[in-house]
Amino acid sequence: MSRNQELFDRSRHLIPGGVNSPVRAFGGVGGVPRFFQRGQGPHVYDADGKRYIDYVCSWGPLLHGHAHPVVLEAVRAAMEKGLSFGAPTGLELEMAELLTELVPSIEQVRLTSSGTEATMSAIRVARGFTGRSRILKFDGCYHGHSDSLLVKAGSGLLTFGQPSSGGVPAELAALTTVVDYNDAAAVRAAFDQYGHELAAVIVEPIAGNMNFVLPDPGFLQLLRDLCTQHGTVLIFDEVMTGFRVALGGVQALYGITPDMTTLGKVIGGGLPIAAFGGRRDIMSCLAPLGSVYQAGTLSGNPVAVSAGLATLHLAQEEGFHVALGERTREVTEGIAALGRAAGFPMCAVSVGGMFGLFFRATPPRNLPEVMECDRDSFNRLFHAMLDEGVYLAPSAYEAGFVSAAHDGDAIQETLAAAERSFARLRAAA
Ligand code: HOZ
């Protein structure tokens, strides 16, 4: 029996589903999850010692690959001075200064330990600021696992075919209005019906939890205009896209200024940090200044902040995101071209170090179109690539990630693996 199998069997007795976050269980693709014991650069090594080129990168945080020496050194230096104080530190101020400089729509920011806390808190602040209760979100967008946001959500909920979670009171879910991504008419209709009640619109400005879906031209501007007209807080959830697609996130790429932004993943460089921030007048509602309560013992943890600062400083290097975008395009367009050559309708979409691969001729614009993709072919490709030593996200509904450590060799190796994998898929068809 493989060590992965043995660890999975034992874990299932003690941990629900054997995992601490559902998508990891391989429920969407079948088979045995790989238990990793170490990572280095673009590679991860499983419990059986097998090496994989990693296109998950811890679901986004590892912008520079595994165990980058500069990030590790920053962690070591911070750790020597103490692990946690539960009191303010100069490092948190440094992080606040950097985030507000890189994302100018953020005038004030607060650090949390997870993206879920960041989005949950942003919604609470928006509700406190506006005195309204209803929020609007988009089908297939995932904003963490707080109650109000687990309605028609993406990520693991899609993978397991249950887009709205059990355990969420119907009364609370009723305050979440959901419309299709990129559906301008539906957004207008929702504002016509509920505009005066809407505290917030929350959106992944590029959606990364129903695979990877770009906003139509004008879609984000429409949200901006309607929110301004109705006094609704526009929240860009850039937990995934922040510092991944561009230094200033999607808002810099598309030139749209949200009222609030949530960040996570990259800003911790692999340790648990997230953030929410935005307009000063809105953020002033937070305790201890205002009535909206939010707190956390480990918020702004110095070791995690240090890893994040090192990660962000490395990303500030001139041309960093252009180079990352070129690598990502090379590998993803290459895989899609090999798929098409093998007779599969396929396309790839990528921005910076994030990507989507689709068994479909054209990029999907919303969740119904994502669901039209050929999931069986994805699952077979996933396993063929896994055998070949390439670790893709274990779900057809998750975005993929490339790091700066994915060099030419890793990309060529991936493409060679893809060619062999498609040959196997074709032979089995
Ligand atoms: N929420 C992540 C995918 N969008 C998965 C996190 C995990 O399983 O670690």
Coordinates of C-alpha atoms and ligand atoms in Angstrom, one line a residue:
M1 CA 0.0 0.0 0.0
S2 CA 1.3 3.5 -0.8
R3 CA 2.2 5.8 2.0
N4 CA -0.3 8.3 0.7
Q5 CA -3.1 5.7 0.9
E6 CA -2.0 4.7 4.4
L7 CA -2.0 8.3 5.6
F8 CA -5.4 8.9 4.0
D9 CA -7.0 5.8 5.5
R10 CA -5.7 6.8 9.0
S11 CA -6.7 10.5 8.5
R12 CA -10.3 9.5 7.6
H13 CA -10.8 8.0 11.0
L14 CA -9.8 11.2 12.8
I15 CA -10.4 14.1 10.4
P16 CA -13.8 14.5 8.5
G17 CA -13.1 13.3 5.0
G18 CA -9.4 12.9 6.0
V19 CA -8.7 16.6 5.2
N20 CA -8.8 20.0 6.7
S21 CA -10.3 21.7 3.7
P22 CA -12.7 19.8 1.4
V23 CA -11.2 20.2 -2.1
R24 CA -8.0 18.5 -0.9
A25 CA -9.9 15.2 -0.6
F26 CA -9.8 14.6 -4.3
G27 CA -13.6 14.1 -4.1
G28 CA -14.1 15.8 -7.5
V29 CA -11.5 13.8 -9.4
G30 CA -11.5 10.5 -7.4
G31 CA -8.4 8.7 -6.1
V32 CA -6.1 9.2 -3.2
P33 CA -5.0 12.7 -2.2
R34 CA -1.3 13.2 -2.2
F35 CA 0.1 13.9 1.3
F36 CA 3.0 16.3 0.8
Q37 CA 6.2 16.2 2.9
R38 CA 8.1 19.0 1.4
G39 CA 8.3 21.6 -1.4
Q40 CA 11.2 23.3 -3.2
G41 CA 10.9 25.9 -5.9
P42 CA 8.3 24.6 -8.4
H43 CA 8.2 21.1 -7.0
V44 CA 6.4 19.3 -4.2
Y45 CA 7.3 15.8 -2.9
D46 CA 4.6 13.4 -1.6
A47 CA 4.7 10.9 1.2
D48 CA 6.0 8.2 -1.2
G49 CA 8.8 10.5 -2.3
K50 CA 7.4 11.2 -5.7
R51 CA 8.1 14.6 -7.2
Y52 CA 5.5 16.8 -8.9
I53 CA 5.6 20.2 -10.6
D54 CA 3.1 22.1 -8.6
Y55 CA 0.4 24.2 -10.3
V56 CA -1.6 24.7 -7.1
C57 CA 1.1 26.6 -5.1
S58 CA -0.9 26.3 -1.9
W59 CA -3.9 27.7 -3.8
G60 CA -2.1 30.9 -4.6
P61 CA 0.2 32.2 -1.8
L62 CA 3.5 30.8 -3.1
L63 CA 4.2 33.5 -5.7
H64 CA 7.9 32.7 -5.6
G65 CA 7.6 28.9 -5.3
H66 CA 8.2 26.7 -2.3
A67 CA 10.7 27.5 0.4
H68 CA 12.1 30.7 -1.3
P69 CA 15.3 31.5 0.6
V70 CA 14.5 35.2 1.1
V71 CA 11.0 34.4 2.5
L72 CA 12.5 31.7 4.8
E73 CA 15.1 34.1 6.0
A74 CA 12.5 36.7 6.9
V75 CA 10.5 34.1 8.8
R76 CA 13.6 32.9 10.7
A77 CA 14.6 36.4 11.6
A78 CA 11.0 37.2 12.9
M79 CA 10.7 33.9 14.7
E80 CA 13.9 34.5 16.7
K81 CA 12.2 37.6 18.2
G82 CA 9.1 35.9 19.4
L83 CA 6.1 34.2 17.8
S84 CA 3.2 36.3 18.8
F85 CA 2.5 39.3 21.1
G86 CA -1.2 40.0 20.9
A87 CA -0.1 43.7 20.8
P88 CA 0.7 46.0 18.0
T89 CA 4.1 45.7 16.2
G90 CA 6.0 48.0 13.8
L91 CA 5.8 45.1 11.2
E92 CA 2.0 45.5 11.0
L93 CA 2.5 49.2 10.2
E94 CA 5.0 48.4 7.6
M95 CA 2.5 46.0 6.0
A96 CA -0.3 48.6 6.2
E97 CA 2.0 51.2 4.5
L98 CA 2.9 48.7 1.8
L99 CA -0.7 47.6 1.1
T100 CA -2.1 51.1 1.0
E101 CA 0.8 52.2 -1.4
L102 CA 0.3 49.2 -3.7
V103 CA -3.5 49.3 -3.7
P104 CA -4.4 53.0 -3.5
S105 CA -8.2 52.4 -3.1
I106 CA -7.2 51.0 0.4
E107 CA -6.9 54.1 2.7
Q108 CA -7.1 52.0 5.8
V109 CA -6.5 48.3 6.3
R110 CA -6.9 45.7 9.0
L111 CA -5.1 42.4 9.1
T112 CA -6.9 39.1 9.8
S113 CA -5.6 35.5 9.8
S114 CA -7.7 34.1 6.9
G115 CA -9.6 35.3 3.8
T116 CA -12.8 34.1 5.3
E117 CA -12.4 36.5 8.2
A118 CA -11.5 39.3 5.8
T119 CA -14.6 38.9 3.6
M120 CA -16.9 38.3 6.6
S121 CA -15.6 41.4 8.3
A122 CA -15.9 43.5 5.1
I123 CA -19.5 42.5 4.8
R124 CA -20.1 43.4 8.4
V125 CA -18.5 46.8 8.0
A126 CA -20.5 47.5 4.8
R127 CA -23.7 46.6 6.7
G128 CA -22.7 48.8 9.7
F129 CA -21.7 51.7 7.4
T130 CA -24.9 51.6 5.3
G131 CA -27.3 50.5 8.0
R132 CA -28.6 48.0 5.4
S133 CA -28.7 44.2 5.5
R134 CA -28.9 42.8 2.0
I135 CA -25.9 41.9 -0.1
L136 CA -25.5 40.8 -3.7
K137 CA -23.0 38.2 -4.9
F138 CA -22.4 36.2 -8.0
D139 CA -23.2 32.6 -8.8
G140 CA -20.0 30.6 -8.6
C141 CA -18.0 33.2 -6.7
Y142 CA -16.6 32.0 -3.4
H143 CA -15.7 34.4 -0.6
G144 CA -14.8 32.1 2.2
H145 CA -17.1 30.1 4.5
S146 CA -19.0 32.7 6.5
D147 CA -22.8 32.2 6.6
S148 CA -23.9 35.1 4.4
L149 CA -21.5 34.1 1.6
L150 CA -22.2 30.4 1.4
V151 CA -25.0 30.9 -1.0
K152 CA -24.5 29.6 -4.6
A153 CA -20.8 29.6 -3.9
G154 CA -17.9 28.2 -6.0
S155 CA -14.8 26.3 -5.0
G156 CA -15.3 23.2 -2.8
L157 CA -19.1 23.7 -2.8
L158 CA -19.1 23.3 -6.6
T159 CA -16.7 20.4 -6.5
F160 CA -19.1 18.6 -4.2
G161 CA -22.2 19.7 -6.1
Q162 CA -23.7 21.5 -3.1
P163 CA -23.3 25.2 -3.9
S164 CA -25.3 26.4 -0.8
S165 CA -24.1 25.1 2.5
G166 CA -26.1 23.2 5.1
G167 CA -26.1 24.9 8.5
V168 CA -26.8 28.4 7.2
P169 CA -30.1 29.7 8.5
A170 CA -32.6 30.3 5.7
E171 CA -33.4 33.7 7.2
L172 CA -29.8 34.8 6.7
A173 CA -29.4 33.2 3.3
A174 CA -32.5 35.2 2.2
L175 CA -30.5 38.4 2.7
T176 CA -28.0 37.3 0.0
T177 CA -29.2 38.0 -3.6
V178 CA -27.3 36.0 -6.2
V179 CA -27.1 36.7 -10.0
D180 CA -25.0 35.2 -12.8
Y181 CA -21.5 36.6 -13.3
N182 CA -21.3 39.0 -16.3
D183 CA -25.1 39.2 -16.5
A184 CA -25.5 43.0 -16.7
A185 CA -29.3 42.8 -17.2
A186 CA -29.7 40.7 -14.0
V187 CA -27.5 43.1 -12.0
R188 CA -29.6 46.1 -13.2
A189 CA -32.8 44.2 -12.3
A190 CA -31.4 43.3 -8.8
F191 CA -30.6 47.0 -8.2
D192 CA -34.1 48.0 -9.5
Q193 CA -35.6 45.7 -7.0
Y194 CA -33.3 45.9 -4.0
G195 CA -31.1 49.0 -4.6
H196 CA -32.2 50.9 -1.5
E197 CA -31.6 47.7 0.6
L198 CA -28.2 46.7 -0.7
A199 CA -25.4 47.2 1.8
A200 CA -22.8 45.7 -0.5
V201 CA -22.0 44.0 -3.8
I202 CA -19.1 41.5 -3.3
V203 CA -17.4 40.2 -6.4
E204 CA -14.3 38.3 -7.4
P205 CA -13.3 40.9 -10.1
I206 CA -11.7 37.9 -11.9
A207 CA -13.4 34.8 -10.7
G208 CA -11.0 32.1 -9.5
N209 CA -13.4 29.7 -7.7
M210 CA -15.3 28.4 -10.7
N211 CA -12.1 27.7 -12.5
F212 CA -11.0 31.1 -14.0
V213 CA -13.5 33.5 -15.5
L214 CA -12.8 37.0 -16.7
P215 CA -15.2 39.9 -16.4
D216 CA -16.8 41.1 -19.6
P217 CA -15.6 44.5 -20.8
G218 CA -17.7 47.1 -18.9
F219 CA -19.0 44.6 -16.3
L220 CA -16.9 45.9 -13.3
Q221 CA -17.6 49.5 -14.4
L222 CA -21.4 48.8 -14.3
L223 CA -21.0 47.5 -10.7
R224 CA -19.1 50.6 -9.8
D225 CA -21.7 52.9 -11.3
L226 CA -24.7 51.1 -9.8
C227 CA -23.1 51.0 -6.3
T228 CA -22.3 54.7 -6.5
Q229 CA -25.8 55.6 -7.6
H230 CA -27.4 53.5 -4.8
G231 CA -25.0 54.2 -1.9
T232 CA -24.0 50.5 -1.9
V233 CA -20.4 49.5 -0.9
L234 CA -18.5 47.8 -3.7
I235 CA -16.2 45.1 -2.4
F236 CA -13.6 43.5 -4.6
D237 CA -12.6 40.2 -3.2
E238 CA -9.0 40.0 -4.3
V239 CA -7.9 37.3 -1.8
M240 CA -6.9 35.2 -4.8
T241 CA -6.1 37.8 -7.5
G242 CA -4.3 40.4 -5.3
F243 CA -0.6 40.5 -6.3
R244 CA -1.2 37.4 -8.5
V245 CA -2.6 39.0 -11.6
A246 CA -0.8 42.3 -11.2
L247 CA 0.9 44.2 -8.4
G248 CA -2.2 46.3 -7.7
G249 CA -4.6 43.5 -8.3
V250 CA -7.5 43.4 -10.8
Q251 CA -8.5 46.9 -9.8
A252 CA -5.2 48.2 -11.2
L253 CA -5.5 46.2 -14.4
Y254 CA -9.1 47.3 -15.2
G255 CA -8.9 50.8 -13.6
I256 CA -11.9 50.4 -11.4
T257 CA -11.8 51.7 -7.8
P258 CA -13.8 49.6 -5.3
D259 CA -14.9 51.0 -1.9
M260 CA -13.4 48.0 -0.1
T261 CA -10.9 45.3 -1.0
T262 CA -10.2 41.9 0.6
L263 CA -6.7 40.4 0.3
G264 CA -5.1 37.2 1.5
K265 CA -2.9 34.3 0.2
V266 CA 0.1 36.2 -1.4
I267 CA 0.2 38.8 1.4
G268 CA 1.2 36.0 3.8
G269 CA 3.6 34.3 1.4
G270 CA 2.4 30.9 2.7
L271 CA 1.6 31.8 6.3
P272 CA -1.9 32.8 7.5
I273 CA -2.5 36.5 6.8
A274 CA -5.4 38.2 5.1
A275 CA -6.7 41.8 5.1
F276 CA -9.6 44.0 4.4
G277 CA -9.5 47.7 3.8
G278 CA -10.9 50.5 1.8
R279 CA -12.3 54.0 2.2
R280 CA -11.3 55.8 5.4
D281 CA -14.9 56.8 6.2
I282 CA -16.1 53.2 5.8
M283 CA -13.2 51.6 7.8
S284 CA -13.8 54.2 10.6
C285 CA -16.9 52.2 11.5
L286 CA -14.6 49.5 13.0
A287 CA -14.0 49.1 16.7
P288 CA -12.3 50.7 18.6
L289 CA -13.4 53.8 16.5
G290 CA -16.9 52.7 15.6
S291 CA -19.6 50.2 16.5
V292 CA -18.7 47.3 14.1
Y293 CA -16.8 44.6 16.0
Q294 CA -14.0 42.5 14.6
A295 CA -10.9 41.0 16.4
G296 CA -8.3 38.2 16.4
T297 CA -5.6 37.1 18.8
L298 CA -3.2 36.2 15.9
S299 CA -4.3 39.0 13.6
G300 CA -1.1 40.7 12.3
N301 CA 1.1 37.9 13.6
P302 CA 4.7 39.1 13.2
V303 CA 6.1 35.9 11.6
A304 CA 3.3 35.8 9.1
V305 CA 3.6 39.5 8.3
S306 CA 7.3 39.0 7.8
A307 CA 6.8 36.3 5.3
G308 CA 4.2 38.4 3.5
L309 CA 6.5 41.5 3.4
A310 CA 9.4 39.5 2.0
T311 CA 7.0 38.0 -0.6
L312 CA 5.6 41.4 -1.6
H313 CA 9.0 43.0 -1.8
L314 CA 10.2 40.3 -4.2
A315 CA 7.1 40.9 -6.3
Q316 CA 7.9 44.6 -6.6
E317 CA 10.9 43.9 -8.8
E318 CA 10.6 45.6 -12.2
G319 CA 8.9 43.4 -14.7
F320 CA 8.0 40.7 -12.2
H321 CA 4.4 40.3 -13.3
V322 CA 5.1 40.6 -17.0
A323 CA 7.6 37.7 -16.8
L324 CA 5.2 35.7 -14.6
G325 CA 2.4 36.3 -17.1
E326 CA 4.6 35.1 -20.0
R327 CA 5.5 31.9 -18.2
T328 CA 1.9 31.2 -17.3
R329 CA 0.7 31.9 -20.9
E330 CA 3.5 29.6 -22.3
V331 CA 2.5 26.6 -20.2
T332 CA -1.2 27.0 -20.3
E333 CA -1.5 27.9 -24.0
G334 CA 0.9 25.0 -24.7
I335 CA -1.3 22.5 -22.8
A336 CA -4.5 23.8 -24.5
A337 CA -2.8 23.5 -28.0
L338 CA -1.7 20.0 -27.2
G339 CA -5.2 19.1 -26.2
R340 CA -6.7 20.5 -29.4
A341 CA -4.1 18.7 -31.4
A342 CA -5.2 15.5 -29.7
G343 CA -8.8 16.3 -30.7
F344 CA -10.2 17.8 -27.5
P345 CA -12.0 21.2 -27.7
M346 CA -9.8 23.1 -25.2
C347 CA -8.9 26.7 -24.3
A348 CA -6.8 28.4 -21.7
V349 CA -7.2 31.8 -20.0
S350 CA -4.5 33.4 -17.9
V351 CA -3.6 36.7 -16.3
G352 CA -0.3 37.1 -14.4
G353 CA 0.3 33.9 -12.4
M354 CA -3.3 32.6 -12.4
F355 CA -4.9 30.5 -15.1
G356 CA -7.9 28.4 -16.1
L357 CA -7.9 25.3 -18.4
F358 CA -11.2 24.4 -20.0
F359 CA -12.4 21.4 -22.0
R360 CA -14.4 23.8 -24.1
A361 CA -13.6 25.7 -27.3
T362 CA -14.2 29.2 -25.9
P363 CA -13.6 30.7 -22.4
P364 CA -16.7 30.5 -20.2
R365 CA -18.3 33.8 -19.1
N366 CA -20.3 32.5 -16.1
L367 CA -21.0 29.4 -14.0
P368 CA -23.6 27.8 -16.4
E369 CA -20.9 27.9 -19.1
V370 CA -18.2 26.5 -16.8
M371 CA -20.6 23.6 -16.1
E372 CA -20.8 22.8 -19.8
C373 CA -17.1 21.9 -19.8
D374 CA -16.2 18.2 -20.2
R375 CA -15.5 17.3 -16.6
D376 CA -14.7 13.6 -17.3
S377 CA -11.9 14.6 -19.7
F378 CA -10.6 17.0 -17.1
N379 CA -10.6 14.3 -14.5
R380 CA -8.7 11.9 -16.8
L381 CA -6.2 14.6 -17.7
F382 CA -5.7 15.3 -14.0
H383 CA -4.8 11.7 -13.2
A384 CA -2.7 11.3 -16.3
M385 CA -0.7 14.4 -15.4
L386 CA -0.5 13.3 -11.8
D387 CA 1.1 10.0 -13.0
E388 CA 3.5 12.1 -15.1
G389 CA 4.5 14.1 -12.1
V390 CA 2.4 17.3 -12.6
Y391 CA 0.1 18.4 -9.8
L392 CA -2.9 20.3 -11.1
A393 CA -5.8 21.5 -8.9
P394 CA -7.8 18.4 -8.0
S395 CA -11.1 19.9 -9.3
A396 CA -12.4 21.2 -12.6
Y397 CA -13.7 24.2 -10.8
E398 CA -10.5 25.7 -9.3
A399 CA -8.0 28.1 -10.9
G400 CA -4.4 27.1 -11.3
F401 CA -1.3 29.0 -10.2
V402 CA 2.2 29.4 -11.6
S403 CA 5.1 30.8 -9.5
A404 CA 8.3 32.7 -10.4
A405 CA 10.1 29.4 -9.6
H406 CA 8.5 27.7 -12.6
D407 CA 11.4 28.1 -14.9
G408 CA 11.9 27.0 -18.6
D409 CA 12.8 23.4 -17.5
A410 CA 9.6 23.0 -15.4
I411 CA 7.5 24.4 -18.2
Q412 CA 9.1 22.1 -20.9
E413 CA 8.7 19.1 -18.6
T414 CA 5.1 20.0 -18.0
L415 CA 4.4 20.3 -21.8
A416 CA 6.1 17.0 -22.4
A417 CA 4.0 15.4 -19.7
A418 CA 0.9 16.9 -21.2
E419 CA 1.7 15.5 -24.6
R420 CA 2.0 12.0 -23.2
S421 CA -1.1 12.5 -21.1
F422 CA -3.3 13.5 -24.1
A423 CA -1.9 10.6 -26.1
R424 CA -3.1 8.3 -23.3
L425 CA -6.5 10.1 -23.1
R426 CA -6.9 9.7 -26.9
A427 CA -5.8 6.0 -26.8
A428 CA -8.5 5.4 -24.2
A429 CA -11.2 7.3 -26.1
Ligands
HOZ1 N1 -10.4 27.6 -1.0 C1 -9.3 27.0 -1.8 C2 -9.7 26.9 -3.2 N2 -10.3 28.0 -3.8 C3 -9.0 25.6 -1.2 C4 -8.2 25.8 0.0 C5 -7.6 24.5 0.5 O1 -8.2 23.4 0.3 O2 -6.5 24.5 1.0

